[in-house]
Coordinates of C-alpha atoms in Angstrom, one line a residue:
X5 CA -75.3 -142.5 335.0
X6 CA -76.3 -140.2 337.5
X7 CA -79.6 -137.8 336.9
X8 CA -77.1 -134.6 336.6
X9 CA -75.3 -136.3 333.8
X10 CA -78.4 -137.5 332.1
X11 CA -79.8 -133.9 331.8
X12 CA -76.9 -132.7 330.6
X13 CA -76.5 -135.4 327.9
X14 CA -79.6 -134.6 327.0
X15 CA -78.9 -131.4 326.9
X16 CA -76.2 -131.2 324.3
X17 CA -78.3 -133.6 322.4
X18 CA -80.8 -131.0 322.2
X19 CA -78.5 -128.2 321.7
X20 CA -77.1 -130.5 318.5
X21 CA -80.2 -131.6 317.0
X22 CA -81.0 -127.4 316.9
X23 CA -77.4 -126.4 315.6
X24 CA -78.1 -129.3 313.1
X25 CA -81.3 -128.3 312.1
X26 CA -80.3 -124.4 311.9
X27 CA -77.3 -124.8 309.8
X28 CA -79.4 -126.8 307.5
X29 CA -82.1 -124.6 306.9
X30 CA -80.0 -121.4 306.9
X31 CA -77.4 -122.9 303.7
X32 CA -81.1 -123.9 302.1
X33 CA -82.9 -120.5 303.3
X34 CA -80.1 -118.0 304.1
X35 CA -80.8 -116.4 307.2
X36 CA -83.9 -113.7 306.8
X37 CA -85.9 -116.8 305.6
X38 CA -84.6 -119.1 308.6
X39 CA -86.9 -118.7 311.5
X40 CA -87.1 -119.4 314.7
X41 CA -89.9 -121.6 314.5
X42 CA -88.9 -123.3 311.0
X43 CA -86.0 -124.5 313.1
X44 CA -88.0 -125.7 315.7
X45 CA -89.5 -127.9 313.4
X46 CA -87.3 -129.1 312.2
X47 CA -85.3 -130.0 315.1
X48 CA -88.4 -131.2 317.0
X49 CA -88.6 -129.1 319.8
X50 CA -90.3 -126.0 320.9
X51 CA -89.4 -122.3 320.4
X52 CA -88.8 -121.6 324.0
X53 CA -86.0 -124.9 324.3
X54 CA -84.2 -122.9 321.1
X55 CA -83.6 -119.9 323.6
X56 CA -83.1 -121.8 326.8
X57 CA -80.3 -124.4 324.8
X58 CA -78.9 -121.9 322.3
X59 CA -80.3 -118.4 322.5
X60 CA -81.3 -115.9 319.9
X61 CA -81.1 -116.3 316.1
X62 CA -77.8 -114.5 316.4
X63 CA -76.7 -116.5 319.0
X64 CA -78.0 -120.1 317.3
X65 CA -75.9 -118.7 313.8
X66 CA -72.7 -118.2 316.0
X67 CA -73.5 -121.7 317.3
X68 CA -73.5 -122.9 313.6
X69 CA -70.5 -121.0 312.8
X70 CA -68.4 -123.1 315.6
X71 CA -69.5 -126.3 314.5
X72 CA -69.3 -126.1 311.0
X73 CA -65.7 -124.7 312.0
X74 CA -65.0 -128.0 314.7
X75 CA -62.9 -131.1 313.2
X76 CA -65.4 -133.4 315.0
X77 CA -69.2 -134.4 315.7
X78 CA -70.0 -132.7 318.4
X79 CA -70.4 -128.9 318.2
X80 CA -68.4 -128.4 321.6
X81 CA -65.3 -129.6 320.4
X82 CA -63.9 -126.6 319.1
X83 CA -61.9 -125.3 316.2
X84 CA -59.0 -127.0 315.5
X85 CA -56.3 -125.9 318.3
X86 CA -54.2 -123.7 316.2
X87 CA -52.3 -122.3 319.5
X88 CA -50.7 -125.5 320.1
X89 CA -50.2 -127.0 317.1
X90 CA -47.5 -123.4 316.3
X91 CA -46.1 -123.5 319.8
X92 CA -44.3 -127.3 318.6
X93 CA -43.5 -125.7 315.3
X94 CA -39.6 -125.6 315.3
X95 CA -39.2 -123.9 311.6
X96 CA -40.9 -120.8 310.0
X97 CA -41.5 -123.3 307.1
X98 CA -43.4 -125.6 309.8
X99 CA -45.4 -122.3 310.9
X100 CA -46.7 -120.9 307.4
X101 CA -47.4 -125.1 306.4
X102 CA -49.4 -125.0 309.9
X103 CA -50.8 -121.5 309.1
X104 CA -51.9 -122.1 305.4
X105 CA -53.7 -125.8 306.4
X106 CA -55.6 -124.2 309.2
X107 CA -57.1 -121.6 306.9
X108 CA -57.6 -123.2 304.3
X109 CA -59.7 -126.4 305.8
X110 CA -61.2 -123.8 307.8
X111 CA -62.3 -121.2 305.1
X112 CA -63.5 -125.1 303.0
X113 CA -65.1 -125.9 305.9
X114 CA -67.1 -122.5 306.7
X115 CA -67.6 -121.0 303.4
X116 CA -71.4 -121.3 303.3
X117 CA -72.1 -119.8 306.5
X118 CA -69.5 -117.6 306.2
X119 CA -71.5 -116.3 303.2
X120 CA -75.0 -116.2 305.2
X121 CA -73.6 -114.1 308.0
X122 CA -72.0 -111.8 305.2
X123 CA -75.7 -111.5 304.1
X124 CA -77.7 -111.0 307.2
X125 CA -75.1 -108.7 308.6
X126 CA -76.5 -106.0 306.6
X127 CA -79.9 -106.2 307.8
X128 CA -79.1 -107.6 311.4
X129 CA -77.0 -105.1 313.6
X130 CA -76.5 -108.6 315.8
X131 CA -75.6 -110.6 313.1
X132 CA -72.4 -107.1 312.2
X133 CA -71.6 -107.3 315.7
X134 CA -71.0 -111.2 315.7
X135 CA -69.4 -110.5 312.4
X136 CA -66.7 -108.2 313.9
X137 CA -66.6 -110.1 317.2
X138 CA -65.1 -112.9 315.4
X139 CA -63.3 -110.9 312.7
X140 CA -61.2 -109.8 315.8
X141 CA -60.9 -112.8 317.0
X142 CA -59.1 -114.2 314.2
X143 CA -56.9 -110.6 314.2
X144 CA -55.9 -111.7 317.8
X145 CA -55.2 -115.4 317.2
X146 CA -53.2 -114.6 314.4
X147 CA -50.8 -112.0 316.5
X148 CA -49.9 -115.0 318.4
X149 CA -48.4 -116.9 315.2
X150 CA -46.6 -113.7 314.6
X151 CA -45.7 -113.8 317.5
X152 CA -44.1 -117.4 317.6
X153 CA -42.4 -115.9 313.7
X154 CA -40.4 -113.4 316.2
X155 CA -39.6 -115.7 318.7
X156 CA -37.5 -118.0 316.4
X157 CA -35.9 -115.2 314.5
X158 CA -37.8 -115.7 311.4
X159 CA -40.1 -112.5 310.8
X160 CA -39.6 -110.1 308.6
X161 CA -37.5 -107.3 309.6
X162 CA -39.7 -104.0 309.8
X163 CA -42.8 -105.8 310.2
X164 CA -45.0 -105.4 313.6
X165 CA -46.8 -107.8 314.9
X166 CA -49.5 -106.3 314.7
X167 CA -48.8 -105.8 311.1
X168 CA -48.0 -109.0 310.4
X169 CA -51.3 -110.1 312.0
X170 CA -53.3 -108.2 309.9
X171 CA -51.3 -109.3 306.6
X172 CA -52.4 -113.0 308.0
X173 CA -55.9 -111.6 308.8
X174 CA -56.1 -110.1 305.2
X175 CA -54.5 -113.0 302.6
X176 CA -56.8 -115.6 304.8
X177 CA -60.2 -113.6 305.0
X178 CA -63.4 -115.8 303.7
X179 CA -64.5 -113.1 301.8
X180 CA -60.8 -113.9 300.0
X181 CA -61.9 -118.0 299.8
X182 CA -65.4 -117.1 298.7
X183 CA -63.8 -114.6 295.9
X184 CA -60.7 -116.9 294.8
X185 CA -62.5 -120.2 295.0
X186 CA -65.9 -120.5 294.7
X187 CA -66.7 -117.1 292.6
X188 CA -63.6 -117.2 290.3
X189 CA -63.3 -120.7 290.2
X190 CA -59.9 -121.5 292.1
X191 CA -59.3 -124.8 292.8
X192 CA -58.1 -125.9 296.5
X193 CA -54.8 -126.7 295.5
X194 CA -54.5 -123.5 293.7
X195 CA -55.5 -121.5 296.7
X196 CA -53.5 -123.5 299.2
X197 CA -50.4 -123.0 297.6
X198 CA -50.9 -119.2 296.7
X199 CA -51.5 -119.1 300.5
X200 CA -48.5 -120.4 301.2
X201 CA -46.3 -118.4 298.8
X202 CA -48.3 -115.2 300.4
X203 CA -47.6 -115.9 303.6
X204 CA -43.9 -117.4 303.3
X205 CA -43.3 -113.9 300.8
X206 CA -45.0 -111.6 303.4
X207 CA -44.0 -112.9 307.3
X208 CA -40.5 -114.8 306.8
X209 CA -37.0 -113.8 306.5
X210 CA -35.5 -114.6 303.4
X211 CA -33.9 -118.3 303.7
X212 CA -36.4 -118.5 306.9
X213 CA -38.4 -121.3 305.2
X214 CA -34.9 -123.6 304.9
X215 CA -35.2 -123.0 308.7
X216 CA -32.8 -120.6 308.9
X217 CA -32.3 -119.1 312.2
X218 CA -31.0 -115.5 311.1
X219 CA -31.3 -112.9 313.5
X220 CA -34.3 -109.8 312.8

């Protein structure tokens, strides 16, 4: 292994062991009580590699955010790829099954730190702005599966895309999980399939989810 690669093994390594440590002390903490410096601890390294690996607070809670919401070890590895997985899709029945099982491992997955961000954004103007950063995000990803709806004649007639995305943003919000599930009690299966019959009731064509290939 060459020196470049050994830096930047070490590197992510680094980068890890502080995600790790922050998203630890943040569920135990919440985020006003999570500082810099307890995470540094922690992790075993000094303030100064926190901003030089990750970056601010705001940016180390983002940083947790993406990993908790990665189907794998490493932080890098992203969220599951919910782009390619509806451009296979064939049916509108195969979209809305794709759709429902994305947000719901993903709300399961994110649910705590989804609730500390919903906390410190009230006190932190960069902790709202990452808050709406990737509340748009999610409004933009989820035009695309409207999108792919459209494509194979299968969404609702009257319905935008743009509505439709927000009708996805909306019945798959945390704030929806964290209310359904964990304050009211929900169970998983319980929520899954209420997503389901949301989404099939609010995006498909009638008969779309036999795989119906009616015309809008």
């Amino acid at each position: 292994m060459s020196i470049k690669s050994r830096r930047e093994a070490q590197s992510r390594e680094t980068r890890t062991l502080i995600v790790r440590a922050a998203l630890q002390l943040m569920l135990e903490r919440g985020y006003i009580s999570t500082t810099l410096g307890s995470i540094a601890a922690e992790a075993g390294v000094a303030v100064q590699t926190i901003y030089n690996s990750v970056g601010g607070k705001a940016a180390v809670l983002s940083a947790v955010l993406d990993r908790v919401a990665a189907r794998a070890h490493e932080p890098e590895a992203g969220p599951p790829p919910l782009r390619s997985q509806i451009a296979e899709a064939r049916t509108a029945a195969e979209i809305v099954r794709i759709l429902t099982g994305w947000i719901a491992d993903l709300n399961a997955q994110t649910s705590g730190v989804h609730r500390v961000i919903a906390q410190a954004a009230g006190v932190d103007a960069d902790i709202a702005e990452l808050e709406m950063r990737r509340s748009a995000q999610r409004l933009l990803q989820y035009g695309e599966v409207a999108t792919a709806l459209r494509s194979r004649h299968s969404l609702r007639g009257g319905v935008s895309d743009h509505e439709a995305a927000a009708t996805v943003w909306a019945l798959g919000h945390p704030q929806a999980y964290r209310s359904l599930v964990l304050d009211l009690g929900w169970s998983d299966a319980a929520y899954r399939d209420w997503l389901a019959k949301a989404l099939q009731g609010a995006l498909s064509l009638p008969g779309a989810h036999r795989g119906a290939t009616n015309q809008i």
